[in-house]
PDB file of C-alpha atoms in Angstrom:
ATOM      1  CA  UNK A  18      12.429 -39.045   4.744  1.00  0.00           C
ATOM      2  CA  UNK A  19      14.560 -36.377   6.128  1.00  0.00           C
ATOM      3  CA  UNK A  20      13.119 -32.898   6.486  1.00  0.00           C
ATOM      4  CA  UNK A  21      14.882 -29.555   6.270  1.00  0.00           C
ATOM      5  CA  UNK A  22      16.148 -28.626   9.841  1.00  0.00           C
ATOM      6  CA  UNK A  23      16.908 -24.868  10.453  1.00  0.00           C
ATOM      7  CA  UNK A  24      17.663 -23.494  13.856  1.00  0.00           C
ATOM      8  CA  UNK A  25      15.356 -20.610  12.835  1.00  0.00           C
ATOM      9  CA  UNK A  26      13.343 -19.836   9.793  1.00  0.00           C
ATOM     10  CA  UNK A  27      11.556 -16.735   8.292  1.00  0.00           C
ATOM     11  CA  UNK A  28       8.296 -17.325   6.733  1.00  0.00           C
ATOM     12  CA  UNK A  29       7.815 -16.127   3.201  1.00  0.00           C
ATOM     13  CA  UNK A  30       4.230 -15.769   4.178  1.00  0.00           C
ATOM     14  CA  UNK A  31       2.865 -17.933   1.193  1.00  0.00           C
ATOM     15  CA  UNK A  32       1.057 -20.748   2.808  1.00  0.00           C
ATOM     16  CA  UNK A  33       1.516 -22.862  -0.309  1.00  0.00           C
ATOM     17  CA  UNK A  34       5.063 -22.591  -0.325  1.00  0.00           C
ATOM     18  CA  UNK A  35       6.375 -22.373   3.427  1.00  0.00           C
ATOM     19  CA  UNK A  36       5.582 -26.144   3.681  1.00  0.00           C
ATOM     20  CA  UNK A  37       8.000 -26.835   0.996  1.00  0.00           C
ATOM     21  CA  UNK A  38      10.728 -25.168   3.144  1.00  0.00           C
ATOM     22  CA  UNK A  39       9.436 -26.638   6.456  1.00  0.00           C
ATOM     23  CA  UNK A  40       8.168 -23.222   7.418  1.00  0.00           C
ATOM     24  CA  UNK A  41      10.189 -20.720   5.749  1.00  0.00           C
ATOM     25  CA  UNK A  42      13.686 -19.843   4.539  1.00  0.00           C
ATOM     26  CA  UNK A  43      16.886 -19.377   6.588  1.00  0.00           C
ATOM     27  CA  UNK A  44      16.978 -15.996   7.886  1.00  0.00           C
ATOM     28  CA  UNK A  45      20.005 -14.032   6.417  1.00  0.00           C
ATOM     29  CA  UNK A  46      19.131 -15.331   2.812  1.00  0.00           C
ATOM     30  CA  UNK A  47      19.788 -13.438  -0.262  1.00  0.00           C
ATOM     31  CA  UNK A  48      17.082 -14.549  -2.661  1.00  0.00           C
ATOM     32  CA  UNK A  49      17.172 -13.593  -6.481  1.00  0.00           C
ATOM     33  CA  UNK A  50      13.679 -13.617  -7.865  1.00  0.00           C
ATOM     34  CA  UNK A  51      14.601 -14.031 -11.769  1.00  0.00           C
ATOM     35  CA  UNK A  52      12.253 -14.237 -14.502  1.00  0.00           C
ATOM     36  CA  UNK A  53      10.505 -13.333 -17.777  1.00  0.00           C
ATOM     37  CA  UNK A  54       8.384 -10.189 -18.023  1.00  0.00           C
ATOM     38  CA  UNK A  55       4.891 -10.892 -16.368  1.00  0.00           C
ATOM     39  CA  UNK A  56       5.959 -14.369 -15.075  1.00  0.00           C
ATOM     40  CA  UNK A  57       5.052 -13.658 -11.287  1.00  0.00           C
ATOM     41  CA  UNK A  58       8.355 -12.617  -9.917  1.00  0.00           C
ATOM     42  CA  UNK A  59       6.916  -9.123  -8.819  1.00  0.00           C
ATOM     43  CA  UNK A  60       3.745 -10.740  -7.377  1.00  0.00           C
ATOM     44  CA  UNK A  61       5.594 -13.214  -5.329  1.00  0.00           C
ATOM     45  CA  UNK A  62       7.575 -10.236  -3.704  1.00  0.00           C
ATOM     46  CA  UNK A  63       4.244  -8.481  -3.257  1.00  0.00           C
ATOM     47  CA  UNK A  64       2.390 -11.366  -1.835  1.00  0.00           C
ATOM     48  CA  UNK A  65       5.244 -12.202   0.568  1.00  0.00           C
ATOM     49  CA  UNK A  66       5.377  -8.937   2.013  1.00  0.00           C
ATOM     50  CA  UNK A  67       1.761  -8.315   2.317  1.00  0.00           C
ATOM     51  CA  UNK A  68       1.128 -11.776   4.070  1.00  0.00           C
ATOM     52  CA  UNK A  69       3.897 -11.017   6.302  1.00  0.00           C
ATOM     53  CA  UNK A  70       2.549  -7.570   7.213  1.00  0.00           C
ATOM     54  CA  UNK A  71      -0.087  -9.478   8.807  1.00  0.00           C
ATOM     55  CA  UNK A  72       2.341 -11.399  11.013  1.00  0.00           C
ATOM     56  CA  UNK A  73       4.277  -8.452  12.215  1.00  0.00           C
ATOM     57  CA  UNK A  74       4.026  -7.233  15.828  1.00  0.00           C
ATOM     58  CA  UNK A  75       3.043 -10.664  16.892  1.00  0.00           C
ATOM     59  CA  UNK A  76       4.516 -12.818  19.437  1.00  0.00           C
ATOM     60  CA  UNK A  77       5.390 -15.996  17.959  1.00  0.00           C
ATOM     61  CA  UNK A  78       5.128 -19.053  20.427  1.00  0.00           C
ATOM     62  CA  UNK A  79       7.453 -20.847  18.114  1.00  0.00           C
ATOM     63  CA  UNK A  80      11.017 -19.826  18.795  1.00  0.00           C
ATOM     64  CA  UNK A  81      12.115 -21.331  15.434  1.00  0.00           C
ATOM     65  CA  UNK A  82       9.915 -18.898  13.631  1.00  0.00           C
ATOM     66  CA  UNK A  83      11.474 -15.479  13.042  1.00  0.00           C
ATOM     67  CA  UNK A  84       8.955 -12.741  12.104  1.00  0.00           C
ATOM     68  CA  UNK A  85      10.623  -9.658  10.358  1.00  0.00           C
ATOM     69  CA  UNK A  86      10.742  -6.786  12.517  1.00  0.00           C
ATOM     70  CA  UNK A  87      10.508  -4.479   9.493  1.00  0.00           C
ATOM     71  CA  UNK A  88       9.821  -5.077   5.773  1.00  0.00           C
ATOM     72  CA  UNK A  89      11.611  -2.480   3.709  1.00  0.00           C
ATOM     73  CA  UNK A  90      10.821  -2.058  -0.079  1.00  0.00           C
ATOM     74  CA  UNK A  91      13.348  -0.223  -1.927  1.00  0.00           C
ATOM     75  CA  UNK A  92      12.686   1.068  -5.368  1.00  0.00           C
ATOM     76  CA  UNK A  93      15.218   2.247  -7.649  1.00  0.00           C
ATOM     77  CA  UNK A  94      12.944   4.127 -10.301  1.00  0.00           C
ATOM     78  CA  UNK A  95       9.281   3.803  -9.095  1.00  0.00           C
ATOM     79  CA  UNK A  96       7.482   6.180  -6.787  1.00  0.00           C
ATOM     80  CA  UNK A  97       5.951   4.615  -3.628  1.00  0.00           C
ATOM     81  CA  UNK A  98       2.595   5.810  -4.891  1.00  0.00           C
ATOM     82  CA  UNK A  99       2.913   3.932  -8.011  1.00  0.00           C
ATOM     83  CA  UNK A 100       3.670   0.701  -6.311  1.00  0.00           C
ATOM     84  CA  UNK A 101       0.783   1.333  -3.758  1.00  0.00           C
ATOM     85  CA  UNK A 102      -1.664   1.897  -6.907  1.00  0.00           C
ATOM     86  CA  UNK A 103      -0.558  -1.194  -8.787  1.00  0.00           C
ATOM     87  CA  UNK A 104      -0.906  -3.166  -5.550  1.00  0.00           C
ATOM     88  CA  UNK A 105      -4.377  -1.856  -4.770  1.00  0.00           C
ATOM     89  CA  UNK A 106      -5.295  -2.697  -8.313  1.00  0.00           C
ATOM     90  CA  UNK A 107      -4.239  -6.095  -8.229  1.00  0.00           C
ATOM     91  CA  UNK A 108      -5.258  -7.373  -4.857  1.00  0.00           C
ATOM     92  CA  UNK A 109      -8.482  -7.377  -2.747  1.00  0.00           C
ATOM     93  CA  UNK A 110      -8.815  -4.660  -0.364  1.00  0.00           C
ATOM     94  CA  UNK A 111      -9.099  -7.025   2.757  1.00  0.00           C
ATOM     95  CA  UNK A 112      -5.737  -8.547   1.789  1.00  0.00           C
ATOM     96  CA  UNK A 113      -4.107  -5.167   2.042  1.00  0.00           C
ATOM     97  CA  UNK A 114      -5.291  -4.417   5.570  1.00  0.00           C
ATOM     98  CA  UNK A 115      -1.809  -3.897   7.028  1.00  0.00           C
ATOM     99  CA  UNK A 116       0.002  -2.426   4.114  1.00  0.00           C
ATOM    100  CA  UNK A 117       0.807   0.530   6.155  1.00  0.00           C
ATOM    101  CA  UNK A 118       3.316  -1.602   8.198  1.00  0.00           C
ATOM    102  CA  UNK A 119       5.563  -1.766   4.865  1.00  0.00           C
ATOM    103  CA  UNK A 120       8.028   1.003   4.617  1.00  0.00           C
ATOM    104  CA  UNK A 121       9.308   2.272   1.264  1.00  0.00           C
ATOM    105  CA  UNK A 122      12.545   3.923   0.305  1.00  0.00           C
ATOM    106  CA  UNK A 123      12.812   5.726  -3.002  1.00  0.00           C
ATOM    107  CA  UNK A 124      16.321   5.915  -4.573  1.00  0.00           C
ATOM    108  CA  UNK A 125      15.099   7.322  -7.613  1.00  0.00           C
ATOM    109  CA  UNK A 126      16.804  10.761  -7.423  1.00  0.00           C
ATOM    110  CA  UNK A 127      20.310   9.356  -7.332  1.00  0.00           C
ATOM    111  CA  UNK A 128      19.517   6.877 -10.168  1.00  0.00           C
ATOM    112  CA  UNK A 129      18.011   9.348 -12.632  1.00  0.00           C
ATOM    113  CA  UNK A 130      20.681  12.084 -11.591  1.00  0.00           C
ATOM    114  CA  UNK A 131      23.222  10.333 -13.745  1.00  0.00           C
ATOM    115  CA  UNK A 132      20.792  10.205 -16.705  1.00  0.00           C
ATOM    116  CA  UNK A 133      19.305  12.535 -19.310  1.00  0.00           C
ATOM    117  CA  UNK A 134      16.034  12.571 -17.711  1.00  0.00           C
ATOM    118  CA  UNK A 135      14.920  16.203 -16.719  1.00  0.00           C
ATOM    119  CA  UNK A 136      14.907  16.725 -13.036  1.00  0.00           C
ATOM    120  CA  UNK A 137      11.177  17.932 -13.126  1.00  0.00           C
ATOM    121  CA  UNK A 138      10.091  14.450 -14.291  1.00  0.00           C
ATOM    122  CA  UNK A 139      11.317  12.622 -11.109  1.00  0.00           C
ATOM    123  CA  UNK A 140      12.337  14.982  -8.200  1.00  0.00           C
ATOM    124  CA  UNK A 141       9.819  16.078  -5.674  1.00  0.00           C
ATOM    125  CA  UNK A 142      11.735  19.309  -5.281  1.00  0.00           C
ATOM    126  CA  UNK A 143      11.127  21.960  -7.780  1.00  0.00           C
ATOM    127  CA  UNK A 144      12.954  24.734  -5.825  1.00  0.00           C
ATOM    128  CA  UNK A 145      16.654  24.573  -6.424  1.00  0.00           C
ATOM    129  CA  UNK A 146      17.530  25.260  -2.604  1.00  0.00           C
ATOM    130  CA  UNK A 147      15.132  22.694  -1.509  1.00  0.00           C
ATOM    131  CA  UNK A 148      16.753  20.277  -3.910  1.00  0.00           C
ATOM    132  CA  UNK A 149      20.354  21.181  -2.703  1.00  0.00           C
ATOM    133  CA  UNK A 150      19.248  20.555   0.913  1.00  0.00           C
ATOM    134  CA  UNK A 151      17.769  17.214   0.134  1.00  0.00           C
ATOM    135  CA  UNK A 152      20.951  16.320  -2.164  1.00  0.00           C
ATOM    136  CA  UNK A 153      22.904  16.345   0.972  1.00  0.00           C
ATOM    137  CA  UNK A 154      21.286  13.383   2.204  1.00  0.00           C
ATOM    138  CA  UNK A 155      22.043  11.573  -1.020  1.00  0.00           C
ATOM    139  CA  UNK A 156      25.474   9.944  -1.576  1.00  0.00           C
ATOM    140  CA  UNK A 157      27.651   9.997  -4.476  1.00  0.00           C
ATOM    141  CA  UNK A 158      26.441   6.914  -6.255  1.00  0.00           C
ATOM    142  CA  UNK A 159      23.710   4.332  -6.214  1.00  0.00           C
ATOM    143  CA  UNK A 160      25.322   1.514  -4.174  1.00  0.00           C
ATOM    144  CA  UNK A 161      26.745   3.973  -1.600  1.00  0.00           C
ATOM    145  CA  UNK A 162      23.046   5.312  -1.150  1.00  0.00           C
ATOM    146  CA  UNK A 163      21.906   1.752  -1.044  1.00  0.00           C
ATOM    147  CA  UNK A 164      24.405   1.105   1.740  1.00  0.00           C
ATOM    148  CA  UNK A 165      23.308   3.863   3.956  1.00  0.00           C
ATOM    149  CA  UNK A 166      19.678   3.055   3.373  1.00  0.00           C
ATOM    150  CA  UNK A 167      20.220  -0.645   4.355  1.00  0.00           C
ATOM    151  CA  UNK A 168      22.147   0.551   7.584  1.00  0.00           C
ATOM    152  CA  UNK A 169      19.027   1.930   8.679  1.00  0.00           C
ATOM    153  CA  UNK A 170      16.830  -1.237   8.561  1.00  0.00           C
ATOM    154  CA  UNK A 171      16.639  -3.088  11.930  1.00  0.00           C
ATOM    155  CA  UNK A 172      18.343  -6.515  11.925  1.00  0.00           C
ATOM    156  CA  UNK A 173      15.985  -9.565  11.510  1.00  0.00           C
ATOM    157  CA  UNK A 174      13.888  -7.806   8.656  1.00  0.00           C
ATOM    158  CA  UNK A 175      12.841  -8.420   5.217  1.00  0.00           C
ATOM    159  CA  UNK A 176      14.224  -6.104   2.389  1.00  0.00           C
ATOM    160  CA  UNK A 177      13.054  -6.054  -1.163  1.00  0.00           C
ATOM    161  CA  UNK A 178      15.084  -4.284  -3.861  1.00  0.00           C
ATOM    162  CA  UNK A 179      13.152  -3.351  -6.923  1.00  0.00           C
ATOM    163  CA  UNK A 180      15.225  -3.900  -8.967  1.00  0.00           C
ATOM    164  CA  UNK A 181      18.401  -5.306  -9.349  1.00  0.00           C
ATOM    165  CA  UNK A 182      17.884  -5.010 -13.213  1.00  0.00           C
ATOM    166  CA  UNK A 183      18.139  -1.150 -13.158  1.00  0.00           C
ATOM    167  CA  UNK A 184      21.212  -1.156 -10.732  1.00  0.00           C
ATOM    168  CA  UNK A 185      22.875  -3.683 -12.994  1.00  0.00           C
ATOM    169  CA  UNK A 186      22.230  -1.947 -16.286  1.00  0.00           C
ATOM    170  CA  UNK A 187      23.593   1.378 -14.760  1.00  0.00           C
ATOM    171  CA  UNK A 188      26.638  -0.112 -13.495  1.00  0.00           C
ATOM    172  CA  UNK A 189      27.315  -1.984 -16.838  1.00  0.00           C
ATOM    173  CA  UNK A 190      26.758   1.282 -18.840  1.00  0.00           C
ATOM    174  CA  UNK A 191      29.342   2.938 -16.530  1.00  0.00           C
ATOM    175  CA  UNK A 192      31.751   0.120 -17.081  1.00  0.00           C
ATOM    176  CA  UNK A 193      31.560  -0.836 -13.419  1.00  0.00           C
ATOM    177  CA  UNK A 194      30.342  -4.380 -13.281  1.00  0.00           C
ATOM    178  CA  UNK A 195      33.060  -5.804 -11.102  1.00  0.00           C
ATOM    179  CA  UNK A 196      31.752  -3.106  -8.397  1.00  0.00           C
ATOM    180  CA  UNK A 197      28.367  -4.471  -8.570  1.00  0.00           C
ATOM    181  CA  UNK A 198      29.495  -8.078  -8.417  1.00  0.00           C
ATOM    182  CA  UNK A 199      31.619  -7.415  -5.307  1.00  0.00           C
ATOM    183  CA  UNK A 200      28.876  -5.502  -3.786  1.00  0.00           C
ATOM    184  CA  UNK A 201      26.370  -8.481  -4.117  1.00  0.00           C
ATOM    185  CA  UNK A 202      28.865 -10.885  -2.595  1.00  0.00           C
ATOM    186  CA  UNK A 203      29.257  -8.219   0.337  1.00  0.00           C
ATOM    187  CA  UNK A 204      25.521  -8.212   0.848  1.00  0.00           C
ATOM    188  CA  UNK A 205      25.290 -12.060   0.887  1.00  0.00           C
ATOM    189  CA  UNK A 206      27.814 -11.807   3.856  1.00  0.00           C
ATOM    190  CA  UNK A 207      26.306  -9.073   5.772  1.00  0.00           C
ATOM    191  CA  UNK A 208      22.933 -10.657   5.380  1.00  0.00           C
ATOM    192  CA  UNK A 209      24.006 -13.333   7.728  1.00  0.00           C
ATOM    193  CA  UNK A 210      25.321 -10.757  10.260  1.00  0.00           C
ATOM    194  CA  UNK A 211      22.025  -8.882  10.088  1.00  0.00           C
ATOM    195  CA  UNK A 212      19.922 -11.905  10.242  1.00  0.00           C
ATOM    196  CA  UNK A 213      18.076 -10.008   7.531  1.00  0.00           C
ATOM    197  CA  UNK A 214      16.661 -11.753   4.428  1.00  0.00           C
ATOM    198  CA  UNK A 215      16.758 -10.074   0.777  1.00  0.00           C
ATOM    199  CA  UNK A 216      14.634 -10.372  -2.313  1.00  0.00           C
ATOM    200  CA  UNK A 217      16.472  -9.033  -5.341  1.00  0.00           C
ATOM    201  CA  UNK A 218      14.277  -8.609  -8.527  1.00  0.00           C
ATOM    202  CA  UNK A 219      15.884  -9.362 -11.969  1.00  0.00           C
ATOM    203  CA  UNK A 220      14.270  -9.347 -15.417  1.00  0.00           C
ATOM    204  CA  UNK A 221      15.814 -12.382 -17.522  1.00  0.00           C
ATOM    205  CA  UNK A 222      17.543 -11.526 -20.628  1.00  0.00           C
ATOM    206  CA  UNK A 223      18.654  -8.187 -19.655  1.00  0.00           C
ATOM    207  CA  UNK A 224      22.071  -9.267 -18.568  1.00  0.00           C
ATOM    208  CA  UNK A 225      24.567 -11.423 -20.750  1.00  0.00           C
ATOM    209  CA  UNK A 226      24.547 -15.211 -19.740  1.00  0.00           C
ATOM    210  CA  UNK A 227      27.851 -14.535 -18.062  1.00  0.00           C
ATOM    211  CA  UNK A 228      26.558 -11.735 -15.949  1.00  0.00           C
ATOM    212  CA  UNK A 229      23.520 -13.657 -14.761  1.00  0.00           C
ATOM    213  CA  UNK A 230      25.594 -16.528 -13.836  1.00  0.00           C
ATOM    214  CA  UNK A 231      27.869 -14.265 -11.775  1.00  0.00           C
ATOM    215  CA  UNK A 232      24.945 -12.722 -10.179  1.00  0.00           C
ATOM    216  CA  UNK A 233      23.467 -16.223  -9.362  1.00  0.00           C
ATOM    217  CA  UNK A 234      26.637 -17.385  -7.916  1.00  0.00           C
ATOM    218  CA  UNK A 235      26.565 -14.690  -5.463  1.00  0.00           C
ATOM    219  CA  UNK A 236      23.149 -15.481  -4.137  1.00  0.00           C
ATOM    220  CA  UNK A 237      22.050 -17.957  -1.505  1.00  0.00           C
ATOM    221  CA  UNK A 238      18.964 -18.676  -3.527  1.00  0.00           C
ATOM    222  CA  UNK A 239      17.551 -18.415  -7.253  1.00  0.00           C
ATOM    223  CA  UNK A 240      14.116 -18.583  -7.767  1.00  0.00           C
ATOM    224  CA  UNK A 241      13.115 -18.699 -11.431  1.00  0.00           C
ATOM    225  CA  UNK A 242       9.583 -17.798 -12.755  1.00  0.00           C
ATOM    226  CA  UNK A 243       8.823 -18.326 -16.212  1.00  0.00           C
ATOM    227  CA  UNK A 244       6.075 -18.895 -18.733  1.00  0.00           C
ATOM    228  CA  UNK A 245       5.523 -22.518 -20.165  1.00  0.00           C
ATOM    229  CA  UNK A 246       3.005 -24.166 -22.523  1.00  0.00           C
ATOM    230  CA  UNK A 247       0.913 -26.613 -20.682  1.00  0.00           C
ATOM    231  CA  UNK A 248      -0.551 -29.952 -22.161  1.00  0.00           C
ATOM    232  CA  UNK A 249      -3.477 -28.118 -23.033  1.00  0.00           C
ATOM    233  CA  UNK A 250      -1.598 -25.502 -25.092  1.00  0.00           C
ATOM    234  CA  UNK A 251      -2.275 -22.953 -22.618  1.00  0.00           C
ATOM    235  CA  UNK A 252       0.509 -20.639 -20.924  1.00  0.00           C
ATOM    236  CA  UNK A 253       1.254 -21.411 -17.676  1.00  0.00           C
ATOM    237  CA  UNK A 254       3.302 -19.612 -15.037  1.00  0.00           C
ATOM    238  CA  UNK A 255       5.832 -21.943 -13.461  1.00  0.00           C
ATOM    239  CA  UNK A 256       8.434 -21.566 -10.658  1.00  0.00           C
ATOM    240  CA  UNK A 257      11.635 -23.370 -10.547  1.00  0.00           C
ATOM    241  CA  UNK A 258      13.944 -23.535  -7.437  1.00  0.00           C
ATOM    242  CA  UNK A 259      17.074 -23.271  -9.286  1.00  0.00           C
ATOM    243  CA  UNK A 260      19.546 -22.822  -6.236  1.00  0.00           C
ATOM    244  CA  UNK A 261      19.104 -22.864  -2.501  1.00  0.00           C
ATOM    245  CA  UNK A 262      22.191 -23.181  -0.203  1.00  0.00           C
ATOM    246  CA  UNK A 263      21.653 -25.629   2.507  1.00  0.00           C
ATOM    247  CA  UNK A 264      18.086 -26.402   1.268  1.00  0.00           C
ATOM    248  CA  UNK A 265      18.291 -27.707  -2.353  1.00  0.00           C
ATOM    249  CA  UNK A 266      19.443 -31.181  -1.442  1.00  0.00           C
ATOM    250  CA  UNK A 267      16.386 -31.762   0.687  1.00  0.00           C
ATOM    251  CA  UNK A 268      14.118 -30.137  -2.056  1.00  0.00           C
ATOM    252  CA  UNK A 269      15.491 -32.531  -4.611  1.00  0.00           C
ATOM    253  CA  UNK A 270      15.400 -35.447  -2.155  1.00  0.00           C
ATOM    254  CA  UNK A 271      11.599 -34.908  -2.186  1.00  0.00           C
ATOM    255  CA  UNK A 272      11.294 -33.882  -5.904  1.00  0.00           C
ATOM    256  CA  UNK A 273      10.243 -30.449  -5.085  1.00  0.00           C
ATOM    257  CA  UNK A 274      11.952 -28.056  -7.298  1.00  0.00           C
ATOM    258  CA  UNK A 275       9.370 -26.963 -10.016  1.00  0.00           C
ATOM    259  CA  UNK A 276       5.603 -25.836  -9.417  1.00  0.00           C
ATOM    260  CA  UNK A 277       2.662 -24.322 -11.136  1.00  0.00           C
ATOM    261  CA  UNK A 278       1.776 -20.893 -10.227  1.00  0.00           C
ATOM    262  CA  UNK A 279      -1.391 -18.938  -9.733  1.00  0.00           C
ATOM    263  CA  UNK A 280      -2.149 -15.464  -8.793  1.00  0.00           C
ATOM    264  CA  UNK A 281      -5.359 -14.541  -7.327  1.00  0.00           C
ATOM    265  CA  UNK A 282      -6.579 -10.976  -6.009  1.00  0.00           C
ATOM    266  CA  UNK A 283      -7.859 -12.860  -2.567  1.00  0.00           C
ATOM    267  CA  UNK A 284      -4.422 -14.561  -1.822  1.00  0.00           C
ATOM    268  CA  UNK A 285      -1.924 -13.346  -4.163  1.00  0.00           C
ATOM    269  CA  UNK A 286       0.771 -15.684  -5.246  1.00  0.00           C
ATOM    270  CA  UNK A 287       0.365 -19.342  -4.721  1.00  0.00           C
ATOM    271  CA  UNK A 288       1.970 -22.499  -5.875  1.00  0.00           C
ATOM    272  CA  UNK A 289      -0.006 -25.785  -6.677  1.00  0.00           C
ATOM    273  CA  UNK A 290       0.975 -29.401  -6.878  1.00  0.00           C
ATOM    274  CA  UNK A 291       3.371 -28.879  -3.962  1.00  0.00           C
ATOM    275  CA  UNK A 292       3.999 -32.466  -3.574  1.00  0.00           C
ATOM    276  CA  UNK A 293       4.440 -33.348  -7.402  1.00  0.00           C
ATOM    277  CA  UNK A 294       6.871 -32.035  -9.897  1.00  0.00           C
ATOM    278  CA  UNK A 295       5.085 -30.878 -13.166  1.00  0.00           C
TER     279      UNK A 295
END
């Protein structure tokens, strides 16, 4: 049976999932992590970046393995401290020993500036002069600011955007959905140039079915997380690989498209039954 053959692959860091991809995903992949609330999409992103933080700064003996040079977590509405608190409450301390290797970018100022949220609720700058000075570093809209942020990320990195949900709803409200749709296709294009992979997090059901399909069409991969009732009438997290350009045909050939999921404090996100479709 023919496996998946890439010139290089970037590990997800998830030891129970990387064997499915023959070691990892093609560098330069834009991956949509789509799912129900609480279904595991955030834990997937957290676990992947935490595992990869342990591999950074190591010299790989396998030239086909591309370890990210940088891991950049971009938040649209959350504070770095809030994310780190959530991670520390969810996972074991030993698992987080290299969390300081992950760098965070906070775009919440530009996001909330167009809302009715009081400045004092989200800005770190109470003084008006300090805020105006900082404001010069922020560009005129969210996607422009995101672009300048991404330009500073080294090539061959992993970028996590938390979340596409907030960006999409803001552009829909402003009547600028075509701008976002074009931007995502541009991101999918430049990811190959930079050899940088992206995780974009999207809560299912927020966008219209048409918009959700349009977003998925602009992605290299779509991983769908959801809750299902098991045979024992218990709720079970499952992961579907709905789309993966250049990979899907090999997964379907081996019946590897749907997996049971568990999340533990010691190892984070894991899939089970990786050789059996449940």
